[in-house]
XYZ file of C-alpha atoms in Angstrom:
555
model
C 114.904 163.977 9.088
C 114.659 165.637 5.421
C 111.102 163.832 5.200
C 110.319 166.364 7.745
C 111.368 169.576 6.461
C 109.126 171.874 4.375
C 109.424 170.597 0.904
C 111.451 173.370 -0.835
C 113.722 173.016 2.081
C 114.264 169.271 1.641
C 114.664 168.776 -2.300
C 117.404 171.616 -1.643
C 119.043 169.359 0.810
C 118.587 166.423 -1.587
C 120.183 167.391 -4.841
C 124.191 166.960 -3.324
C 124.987 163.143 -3.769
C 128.641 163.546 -2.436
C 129.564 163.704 1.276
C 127.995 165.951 3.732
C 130.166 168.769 4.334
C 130.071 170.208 8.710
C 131.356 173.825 8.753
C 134.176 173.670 11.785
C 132.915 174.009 15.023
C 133.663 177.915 14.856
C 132.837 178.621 11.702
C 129.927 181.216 11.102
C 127.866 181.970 7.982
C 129.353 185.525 6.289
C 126.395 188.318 7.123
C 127.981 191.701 5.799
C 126.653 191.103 1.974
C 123.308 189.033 3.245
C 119.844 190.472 4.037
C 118.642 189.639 7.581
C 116.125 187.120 6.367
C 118.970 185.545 3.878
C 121.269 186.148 6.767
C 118.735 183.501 9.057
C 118.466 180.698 6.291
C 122.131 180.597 6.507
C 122.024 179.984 10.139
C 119.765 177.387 9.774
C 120.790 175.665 6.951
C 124.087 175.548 8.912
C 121.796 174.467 12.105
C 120.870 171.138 10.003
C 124.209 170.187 9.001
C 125.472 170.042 12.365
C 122.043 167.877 13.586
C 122.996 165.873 10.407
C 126.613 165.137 12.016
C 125.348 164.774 15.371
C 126.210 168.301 16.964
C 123.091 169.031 18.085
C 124.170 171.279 20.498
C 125.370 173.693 18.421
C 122.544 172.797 16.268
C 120.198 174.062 18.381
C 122.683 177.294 19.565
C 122.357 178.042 15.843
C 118.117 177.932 15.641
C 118.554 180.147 19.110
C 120.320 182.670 17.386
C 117.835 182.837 14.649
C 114.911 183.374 17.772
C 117.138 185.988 19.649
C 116.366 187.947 16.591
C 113.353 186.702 15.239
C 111.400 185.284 18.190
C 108.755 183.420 15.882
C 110.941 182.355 13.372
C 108.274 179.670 12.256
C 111.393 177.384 10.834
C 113.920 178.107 13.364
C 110.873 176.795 15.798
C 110.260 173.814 13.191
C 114.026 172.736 13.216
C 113.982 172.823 17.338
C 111.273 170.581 17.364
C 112.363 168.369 15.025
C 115.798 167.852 16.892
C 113.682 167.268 20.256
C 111.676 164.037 18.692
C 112.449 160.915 20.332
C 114.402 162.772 22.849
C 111.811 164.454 24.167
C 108.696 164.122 22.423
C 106.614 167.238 25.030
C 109.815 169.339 24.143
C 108.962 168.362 20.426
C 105.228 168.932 20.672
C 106.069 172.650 22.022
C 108.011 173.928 19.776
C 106.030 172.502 16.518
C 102.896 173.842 18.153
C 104.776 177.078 18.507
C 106.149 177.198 14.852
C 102.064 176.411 14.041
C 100.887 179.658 15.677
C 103.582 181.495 13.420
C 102.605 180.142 10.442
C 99.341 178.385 10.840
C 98.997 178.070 6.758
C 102.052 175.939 6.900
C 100.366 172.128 5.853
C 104.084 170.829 6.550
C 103.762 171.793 9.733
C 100.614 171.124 10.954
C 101.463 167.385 9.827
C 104.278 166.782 11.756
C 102.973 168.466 14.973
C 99.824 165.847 14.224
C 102.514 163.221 14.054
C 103.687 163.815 17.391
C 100.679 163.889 19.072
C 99.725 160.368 17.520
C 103.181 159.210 18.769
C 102.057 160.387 21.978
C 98.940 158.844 22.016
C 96.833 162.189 21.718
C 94.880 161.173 18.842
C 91.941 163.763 18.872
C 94.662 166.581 18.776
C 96.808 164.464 15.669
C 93.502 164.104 13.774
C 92.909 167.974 14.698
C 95.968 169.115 12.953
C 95.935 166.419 10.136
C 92.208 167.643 9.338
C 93.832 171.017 8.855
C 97.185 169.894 6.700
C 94.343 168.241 4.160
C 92.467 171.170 4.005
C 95.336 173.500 3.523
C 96.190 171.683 0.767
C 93.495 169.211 -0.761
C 94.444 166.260 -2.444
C 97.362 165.611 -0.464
C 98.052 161.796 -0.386
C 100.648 162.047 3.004
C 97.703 163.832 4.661
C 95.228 161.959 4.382
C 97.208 158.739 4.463
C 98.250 160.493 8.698
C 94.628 161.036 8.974
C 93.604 157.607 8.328
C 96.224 155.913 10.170
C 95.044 158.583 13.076
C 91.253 157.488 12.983
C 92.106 153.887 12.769
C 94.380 153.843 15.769
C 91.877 155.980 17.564
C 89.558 153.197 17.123
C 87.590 154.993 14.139
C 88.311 152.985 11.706
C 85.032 153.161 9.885
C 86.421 156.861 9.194
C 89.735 155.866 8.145
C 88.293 153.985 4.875
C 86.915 156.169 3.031
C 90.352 158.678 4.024
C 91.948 156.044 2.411
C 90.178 155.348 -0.485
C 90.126 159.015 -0.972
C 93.434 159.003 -1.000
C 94.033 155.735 -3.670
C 91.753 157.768 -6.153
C 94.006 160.468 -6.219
C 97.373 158.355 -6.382
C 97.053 154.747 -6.692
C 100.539 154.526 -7.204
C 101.242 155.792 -3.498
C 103.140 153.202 -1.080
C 101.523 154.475 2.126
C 97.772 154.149 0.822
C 97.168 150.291 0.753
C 98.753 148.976 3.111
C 97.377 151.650 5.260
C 93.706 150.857 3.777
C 94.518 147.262 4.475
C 95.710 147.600 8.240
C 92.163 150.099 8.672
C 90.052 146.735 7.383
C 91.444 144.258 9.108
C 90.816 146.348 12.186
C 86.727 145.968 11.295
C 87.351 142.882 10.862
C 86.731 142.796 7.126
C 89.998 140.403 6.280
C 88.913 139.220 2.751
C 89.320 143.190 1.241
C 92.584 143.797 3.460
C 94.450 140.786 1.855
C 93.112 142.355 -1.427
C 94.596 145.152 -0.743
C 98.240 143.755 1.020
C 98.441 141.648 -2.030
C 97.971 144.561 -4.042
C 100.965 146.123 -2.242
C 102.937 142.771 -2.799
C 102.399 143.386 -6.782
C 103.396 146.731 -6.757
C 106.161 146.259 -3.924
C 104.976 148.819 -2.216
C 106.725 148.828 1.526
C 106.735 144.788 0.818
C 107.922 143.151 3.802
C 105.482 144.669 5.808
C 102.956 143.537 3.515
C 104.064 140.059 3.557
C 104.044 140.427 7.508
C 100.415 141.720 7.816
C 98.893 139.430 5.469
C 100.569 136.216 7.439
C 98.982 137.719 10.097
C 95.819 137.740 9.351
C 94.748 134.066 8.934
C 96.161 130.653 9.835
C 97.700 128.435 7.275
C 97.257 124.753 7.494
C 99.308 123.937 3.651
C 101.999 125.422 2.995
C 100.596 128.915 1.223
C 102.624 130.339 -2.181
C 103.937 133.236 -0.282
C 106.407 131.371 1.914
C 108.506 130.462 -0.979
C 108.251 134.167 -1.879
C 108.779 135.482 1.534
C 112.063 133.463 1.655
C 112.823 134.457 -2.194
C 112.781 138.090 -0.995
C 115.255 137.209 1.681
C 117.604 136.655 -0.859
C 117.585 140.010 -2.495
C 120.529 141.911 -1.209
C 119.460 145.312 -1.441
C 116.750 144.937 1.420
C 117.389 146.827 4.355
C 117.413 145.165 8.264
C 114.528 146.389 9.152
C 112.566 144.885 5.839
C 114.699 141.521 6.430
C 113.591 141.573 9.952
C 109.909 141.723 9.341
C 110.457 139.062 6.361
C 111.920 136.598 8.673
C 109.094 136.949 11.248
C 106.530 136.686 8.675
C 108.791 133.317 7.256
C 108.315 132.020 11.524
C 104.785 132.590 11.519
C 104.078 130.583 8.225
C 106.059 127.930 9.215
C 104.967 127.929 13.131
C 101.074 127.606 11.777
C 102.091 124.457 9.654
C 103.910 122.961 12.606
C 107.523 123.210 11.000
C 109.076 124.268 14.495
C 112.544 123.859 14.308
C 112.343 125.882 10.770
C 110.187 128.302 12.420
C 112.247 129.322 15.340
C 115.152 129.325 12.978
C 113.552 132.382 11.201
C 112.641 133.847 14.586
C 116.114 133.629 15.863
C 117.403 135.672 12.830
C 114.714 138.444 12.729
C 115.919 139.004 16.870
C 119.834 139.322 15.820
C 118.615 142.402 13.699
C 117.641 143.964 17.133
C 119.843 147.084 17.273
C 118.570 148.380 21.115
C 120.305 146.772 24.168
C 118.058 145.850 27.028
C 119.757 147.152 30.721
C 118.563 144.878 32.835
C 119.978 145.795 35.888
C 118.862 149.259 35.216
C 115.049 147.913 34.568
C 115.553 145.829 38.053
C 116.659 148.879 39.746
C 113.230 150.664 37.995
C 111.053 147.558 39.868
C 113.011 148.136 43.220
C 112.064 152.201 43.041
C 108.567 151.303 42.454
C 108.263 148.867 45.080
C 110.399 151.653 47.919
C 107.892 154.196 46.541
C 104.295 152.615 46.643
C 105.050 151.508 50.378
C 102.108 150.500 52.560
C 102.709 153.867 54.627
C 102.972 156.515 51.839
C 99.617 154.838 50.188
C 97.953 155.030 53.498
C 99.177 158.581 54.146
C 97.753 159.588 50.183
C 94.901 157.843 50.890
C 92.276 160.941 50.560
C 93.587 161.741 47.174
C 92.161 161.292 43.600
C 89.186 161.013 41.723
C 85.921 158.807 42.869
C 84.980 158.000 39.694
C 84.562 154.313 38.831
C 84.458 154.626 35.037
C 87.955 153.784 34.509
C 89.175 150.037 34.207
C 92.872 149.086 33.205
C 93.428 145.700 31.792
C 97.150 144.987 31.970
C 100.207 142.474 32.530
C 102.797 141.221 30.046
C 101.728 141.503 26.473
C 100.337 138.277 24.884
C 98.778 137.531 28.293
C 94.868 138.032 27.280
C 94.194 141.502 27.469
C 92.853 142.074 23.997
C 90.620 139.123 24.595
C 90.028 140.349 27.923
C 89.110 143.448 26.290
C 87.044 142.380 24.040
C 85.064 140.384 26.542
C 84.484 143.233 28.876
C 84.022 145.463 25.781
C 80.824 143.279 24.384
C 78.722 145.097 27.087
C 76.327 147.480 26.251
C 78.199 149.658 29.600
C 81.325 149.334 28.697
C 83.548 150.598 25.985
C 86.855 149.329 25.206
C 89.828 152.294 24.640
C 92.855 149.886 23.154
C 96.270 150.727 24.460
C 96.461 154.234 26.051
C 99.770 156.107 26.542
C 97.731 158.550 28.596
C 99.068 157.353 32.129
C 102.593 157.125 30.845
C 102.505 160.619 29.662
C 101.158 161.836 32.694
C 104.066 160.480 34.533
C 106.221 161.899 32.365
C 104.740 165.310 33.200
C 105.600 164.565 37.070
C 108.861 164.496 36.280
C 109.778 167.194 33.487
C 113.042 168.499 33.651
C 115.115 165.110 34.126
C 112.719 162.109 34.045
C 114.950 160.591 36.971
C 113.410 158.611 39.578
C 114.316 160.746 42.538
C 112.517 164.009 40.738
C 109.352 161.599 40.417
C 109.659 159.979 43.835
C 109.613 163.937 45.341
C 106.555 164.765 42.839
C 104.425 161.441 44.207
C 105.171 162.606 48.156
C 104.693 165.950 47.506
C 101.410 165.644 45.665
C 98.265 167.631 47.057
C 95.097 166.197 46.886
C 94.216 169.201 44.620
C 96.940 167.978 42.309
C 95.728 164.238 42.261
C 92.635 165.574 41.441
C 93.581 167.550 38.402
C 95.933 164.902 37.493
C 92.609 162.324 37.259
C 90.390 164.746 35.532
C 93.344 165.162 32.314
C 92.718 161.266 32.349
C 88.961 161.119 32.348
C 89.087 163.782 29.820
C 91.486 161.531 27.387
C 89.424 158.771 27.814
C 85.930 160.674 27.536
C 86.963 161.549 23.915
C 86.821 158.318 22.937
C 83.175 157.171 24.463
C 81.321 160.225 26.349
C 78.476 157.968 28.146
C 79.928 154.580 28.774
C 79.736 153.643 32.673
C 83.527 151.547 32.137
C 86.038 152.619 29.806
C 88.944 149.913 29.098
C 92.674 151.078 29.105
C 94.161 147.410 28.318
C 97.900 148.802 27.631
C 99.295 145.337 29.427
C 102.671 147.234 30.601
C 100.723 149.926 32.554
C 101.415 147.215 35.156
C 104.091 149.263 36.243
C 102.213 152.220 37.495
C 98.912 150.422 39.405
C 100.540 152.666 42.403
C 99.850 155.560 40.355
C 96.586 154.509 38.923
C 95.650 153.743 42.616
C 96.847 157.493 43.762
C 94.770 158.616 41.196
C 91.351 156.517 41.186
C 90.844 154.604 44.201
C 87.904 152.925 42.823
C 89.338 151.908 39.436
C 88.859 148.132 38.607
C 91.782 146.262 37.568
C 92.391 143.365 35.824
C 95.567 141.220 35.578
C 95.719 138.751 33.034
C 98.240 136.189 33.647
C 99.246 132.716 31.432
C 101.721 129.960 31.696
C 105.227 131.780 32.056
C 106.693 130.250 28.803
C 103.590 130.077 26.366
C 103.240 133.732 27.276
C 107.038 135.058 26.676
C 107.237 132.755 23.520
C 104.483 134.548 22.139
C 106.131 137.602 22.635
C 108.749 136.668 21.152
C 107.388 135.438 17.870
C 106.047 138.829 17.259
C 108.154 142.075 16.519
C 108.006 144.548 19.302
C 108.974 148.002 18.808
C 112.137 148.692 20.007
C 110.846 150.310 23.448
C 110.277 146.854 24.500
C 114.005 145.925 23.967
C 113.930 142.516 26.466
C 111.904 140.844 23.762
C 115.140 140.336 21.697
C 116.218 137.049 23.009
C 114.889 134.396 25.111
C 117.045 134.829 28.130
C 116.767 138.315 28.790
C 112.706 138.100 28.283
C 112.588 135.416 31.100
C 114.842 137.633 33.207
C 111.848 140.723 32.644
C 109.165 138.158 33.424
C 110.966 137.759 36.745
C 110.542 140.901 37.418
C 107.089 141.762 36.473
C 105.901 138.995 38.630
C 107.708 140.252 41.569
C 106.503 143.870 40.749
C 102.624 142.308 40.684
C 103.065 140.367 43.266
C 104.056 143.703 45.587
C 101.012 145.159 44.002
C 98.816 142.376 44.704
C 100.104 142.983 49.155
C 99.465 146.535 49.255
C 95.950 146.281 47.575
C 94.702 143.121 48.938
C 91.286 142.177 47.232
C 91.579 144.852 44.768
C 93.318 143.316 41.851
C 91.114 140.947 40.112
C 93.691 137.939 38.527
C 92.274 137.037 35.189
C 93.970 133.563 33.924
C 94.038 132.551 30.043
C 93.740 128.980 30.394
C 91.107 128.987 32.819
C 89.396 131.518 30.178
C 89.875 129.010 28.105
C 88.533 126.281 29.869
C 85.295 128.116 31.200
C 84.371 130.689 29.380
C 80.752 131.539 30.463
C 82.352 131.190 33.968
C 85.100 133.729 33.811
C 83.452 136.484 31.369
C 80.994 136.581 34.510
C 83.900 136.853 36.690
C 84.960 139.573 35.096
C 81.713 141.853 34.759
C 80.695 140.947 38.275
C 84.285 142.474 38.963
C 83.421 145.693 36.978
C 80.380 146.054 38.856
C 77.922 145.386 36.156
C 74.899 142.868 35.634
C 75.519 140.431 33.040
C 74.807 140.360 29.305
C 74.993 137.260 27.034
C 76.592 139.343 24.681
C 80.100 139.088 26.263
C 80.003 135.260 25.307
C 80.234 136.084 21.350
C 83.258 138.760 21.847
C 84.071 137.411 18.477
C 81.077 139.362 16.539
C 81.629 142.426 18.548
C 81.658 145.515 15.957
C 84.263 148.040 16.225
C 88.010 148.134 15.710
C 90.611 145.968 16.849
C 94.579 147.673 16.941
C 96.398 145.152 18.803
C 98.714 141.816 17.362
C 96.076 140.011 18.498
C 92.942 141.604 16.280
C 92.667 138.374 14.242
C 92.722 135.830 17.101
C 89.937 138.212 18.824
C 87.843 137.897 15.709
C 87.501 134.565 16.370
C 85.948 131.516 18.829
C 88.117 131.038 21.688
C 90.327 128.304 20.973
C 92.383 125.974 22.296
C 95.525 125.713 20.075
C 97.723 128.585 22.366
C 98.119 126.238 25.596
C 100.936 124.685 26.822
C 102.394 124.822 22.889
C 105.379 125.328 24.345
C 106.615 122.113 24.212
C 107.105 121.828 20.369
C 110.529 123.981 20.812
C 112.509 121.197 22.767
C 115.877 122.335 23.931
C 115.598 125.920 22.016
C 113.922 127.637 24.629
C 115.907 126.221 27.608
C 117.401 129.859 27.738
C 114.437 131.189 28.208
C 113.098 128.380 31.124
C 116.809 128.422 32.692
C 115.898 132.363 33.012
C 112.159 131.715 34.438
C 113.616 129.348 37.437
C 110.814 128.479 39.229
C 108.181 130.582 37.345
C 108.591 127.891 34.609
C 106.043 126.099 36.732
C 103.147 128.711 36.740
């Protein structure tokens, strides 16, 4: 949290080594000798403390306080917002863009409110208010280091570079600037300069195990490469923290998984997952699929069936992760109509917005049945306007975030004519290579084998309701049969998009642009064969994980 705060703020906060020490719950700071401004800084200095210890409560009474008397307190706003992130990131984003319009010449805070809106997915609004931190104070490395990671996640990565190098001219010594500079490359494809640059960062151990886990990623090792035995030297070193040891011991699994080592491979994949710290609910997530399935009933879609937008530009690739849909993408994407938008939070935001005050299913059920066809409207317009920013004139514009499989009744409320495109592949290739990779920890059911056959389960009963209340509609795009026929199925898919066909959708592979997905190497490439049915190299190690499938072991 002190990485947040306005500097002077957080080197004051820094400079006590000993023990925190939380006022008692009644305590109050003394006022009769102190100015009101001085009077205020107590407050929230006090306000922090308690955050610190986990009173945020009376955290936040304390910051109200402050406001009662001082309505735009610019840090009393700050602090609030600050305590809302990743508890309620639109609470968050309203009370940093509140504390901007107090002080607007406040580069501290015109970087975290950018922050949140790239957390959110609103990328032209983070690179907005990062433009402004760097030109409220030039030469800021953590600027422009947030502005390049902005434009390369907004699919601008051509921008991002020179941000970057910008930035390494200034301070080359800065542990943000190659690896970010690195990640913006590899996303154009250019792979020799980012594993300059990651090895760079490995020299200067700068942020190294997630150097050592982006450059493994990037290429395919058929010898055994130096950096193994120093991937599993640095494992040693007792000072690293989980989260470093975690990404170490899937970079250690993907080495050893490329040169066929299996046993040893899944070994270091086991141990990255017991650093997991989130606990997936599955019956909670099962009661989630049976909402979705009550709500999105034949009648209610029927009765709703006037609402939404017309518009056909929108086209949502989706399904489990490591199911296709960034070569799906990318395949789509290679025609001159159609422009391919990455992963896009939008939708998930805008359900979020149907249900403000408790997020509960019951306060979204009543906003879907209570919906006007006004509101649907609306509703589809703040969508086309998202996607819009990222290509103006393109007749289809890809959303391919694969778990927006859970709202196709929504994205059916909203655009009727949308195209959609399910990308399915065998059951247990597809949740092993999920599980080789490292998830945030959103995606919790990744974390062992058993409960991420359980969630497959219930995706395919979720699609498979989808798939009998919009008969026809939902275009089933297999890998393997990608794989076997690939002229065949890229025409299956623009035929399904509504568009003539180009022969530039069979070399996906030289397609320009950037790439922000785990799979922007493999897209870079020839489609292969190498990914089906590999399965079978784990013997008995994944019977967890086919026990959990049952029957879907088979697909």
């Amino acid at each position: 949290m002190n990485s947040r705060l306005p500097p002077a703020w957080s080197k004051h906060l820094k400079t006590s080594s000993g023990p925190k020490v939380v006022p008692p719950k009644n305590t109050q700071p003394k006022s009769t000798l102190l100015s009101p401004a001085q009077t205020d800084d107590a407050l929230l200095r006090q306000a922090l403390q308690l955050q610190q210890a986990n009173r945020l409560s009376e955290a936040e009474a304390l910051c109200q306080r402050v406001l009662a008397r001082t309505p735009r307190h610019p840090l009393a706003l700050y602090l609030l917002g600050t305590f809302a992130l990743d508890l309620d990131d639109e609470m968050a984003i309203r009370r940093f863009e509140r504390a901007v319009e107090a002080a607007p010449g406040n580069p501290q805070y015109h970087l975290t409110l950018g922050e949140t809106f790239l957390k959110v997915g609103e990328h032209a609004d983070a690179i907005r208010h990062f433009k402004l931190a760097c030109d409220l104070k030039p030469g800021w490395v953590e600027g422009l280091c947030a502005l390049g990671r902005a434009y390369t996640e907004f699919g601008k990565a051509d921008l991002a570079v020179p941000v970057y190098e910008k930035a390494l001219k200034i301070n080359g010594r800065h542990s943000l600037v190659r690896m970010g500079l690195g990640n913006a490359l590899v996303s154009l494809g250019r792979m020799d300069e980012a594993t300059n640059y990651m090895k760079e960062a490995i020299a200067r151990r700068f942020d190294i195990a997630s150097a050592y886990e982006g450059l493994v990623s990037i290429q395919k090792f058929v010898e055994e490469p130096e950096e193994l035995k120093s991937i599993l030297a640095e494992l040693k070193n007792p000072a690293l923290d989980q989260k470093s040891v975690q990404k170490l011991h899937y970079a250690a699994g993907k080495v050893l998984n490329d040169l066929r080592r299996y046993d040893e491979a899944m070994n270091h994949f086991q141990q990255g997952k017991k650093l997991s710290t989130r606990q997936f609910d599955m019956n909670a997530h099962r009661r989630g699929i049976d909402f979705m399935i009550d709500l999105f009933s034949p009648e209610m879609l029927a009765a709703k069936a006037d609402h939404g937008s017309a518009s056909e530009v929108p086209v949502f690739v989706l399904g489990m992760p490591r199911s296709g849909t960034t070569l799906t993408e990318q395949v789509c994407a290679s025609h001159p109509d159609v422009h391919g938008a990455g992963e896009l939070t939008k939708l998930r935001r805008i359900t979020n917005r149907l249900a403000p005050r408790t997020q509960s299913p019951e306060e979204l059920r009543r906003a879907i049945l209570d919906m006007t066809v006004d509101q649907s409207k609306s509703l589809a317009e703040d969508y086309l306007s998202h996607i819009r920013q990222r290509s103006p004139n393109a007749r289809r514009v890809v959303d391919k975030l694969p778990h927006n499989f859970e709202l196709v009744g929504l994205i059916k409320l909203l655009f009727p004519r949308a195209r959609i495109i399910h990308c399915r592949r065998d059951a247990i290739d597809n949740c092993l290579s999920c599980y080789f990779l490292s998830f945030n920890e959103d995606n919790a059911y990744n974390a062992d084998l058993h409960t991420l056959g359980l969630y497959y389960r219930e995706y395919d009963r979720l699609m498979r309701h989808w798939d009998e209340v919009f008969p026809g509609q939902i275009l089933l795009a297999r890998y393997e049969d990608m794989v076997s026929d690939q002229e065949g199925q890229s025409r299956r898919l623009i035929n399904h998009l509504g568009l003539t066909w180009d022969d530039a959708c069979l070399r996906f592979f030289d397609k320009g642009g950037s790439v922000n997905t785990f799979s922007r190497w493999q897209v870079r490439q020839p489609i292969y064969k190498s990914s089906v049915r590999r399965w079978k190299n784990y013997g008995s190690a994944i019977t967890p994980l086919v026990e959990a499938l049952g029957n879907l072991a088979e697909d």
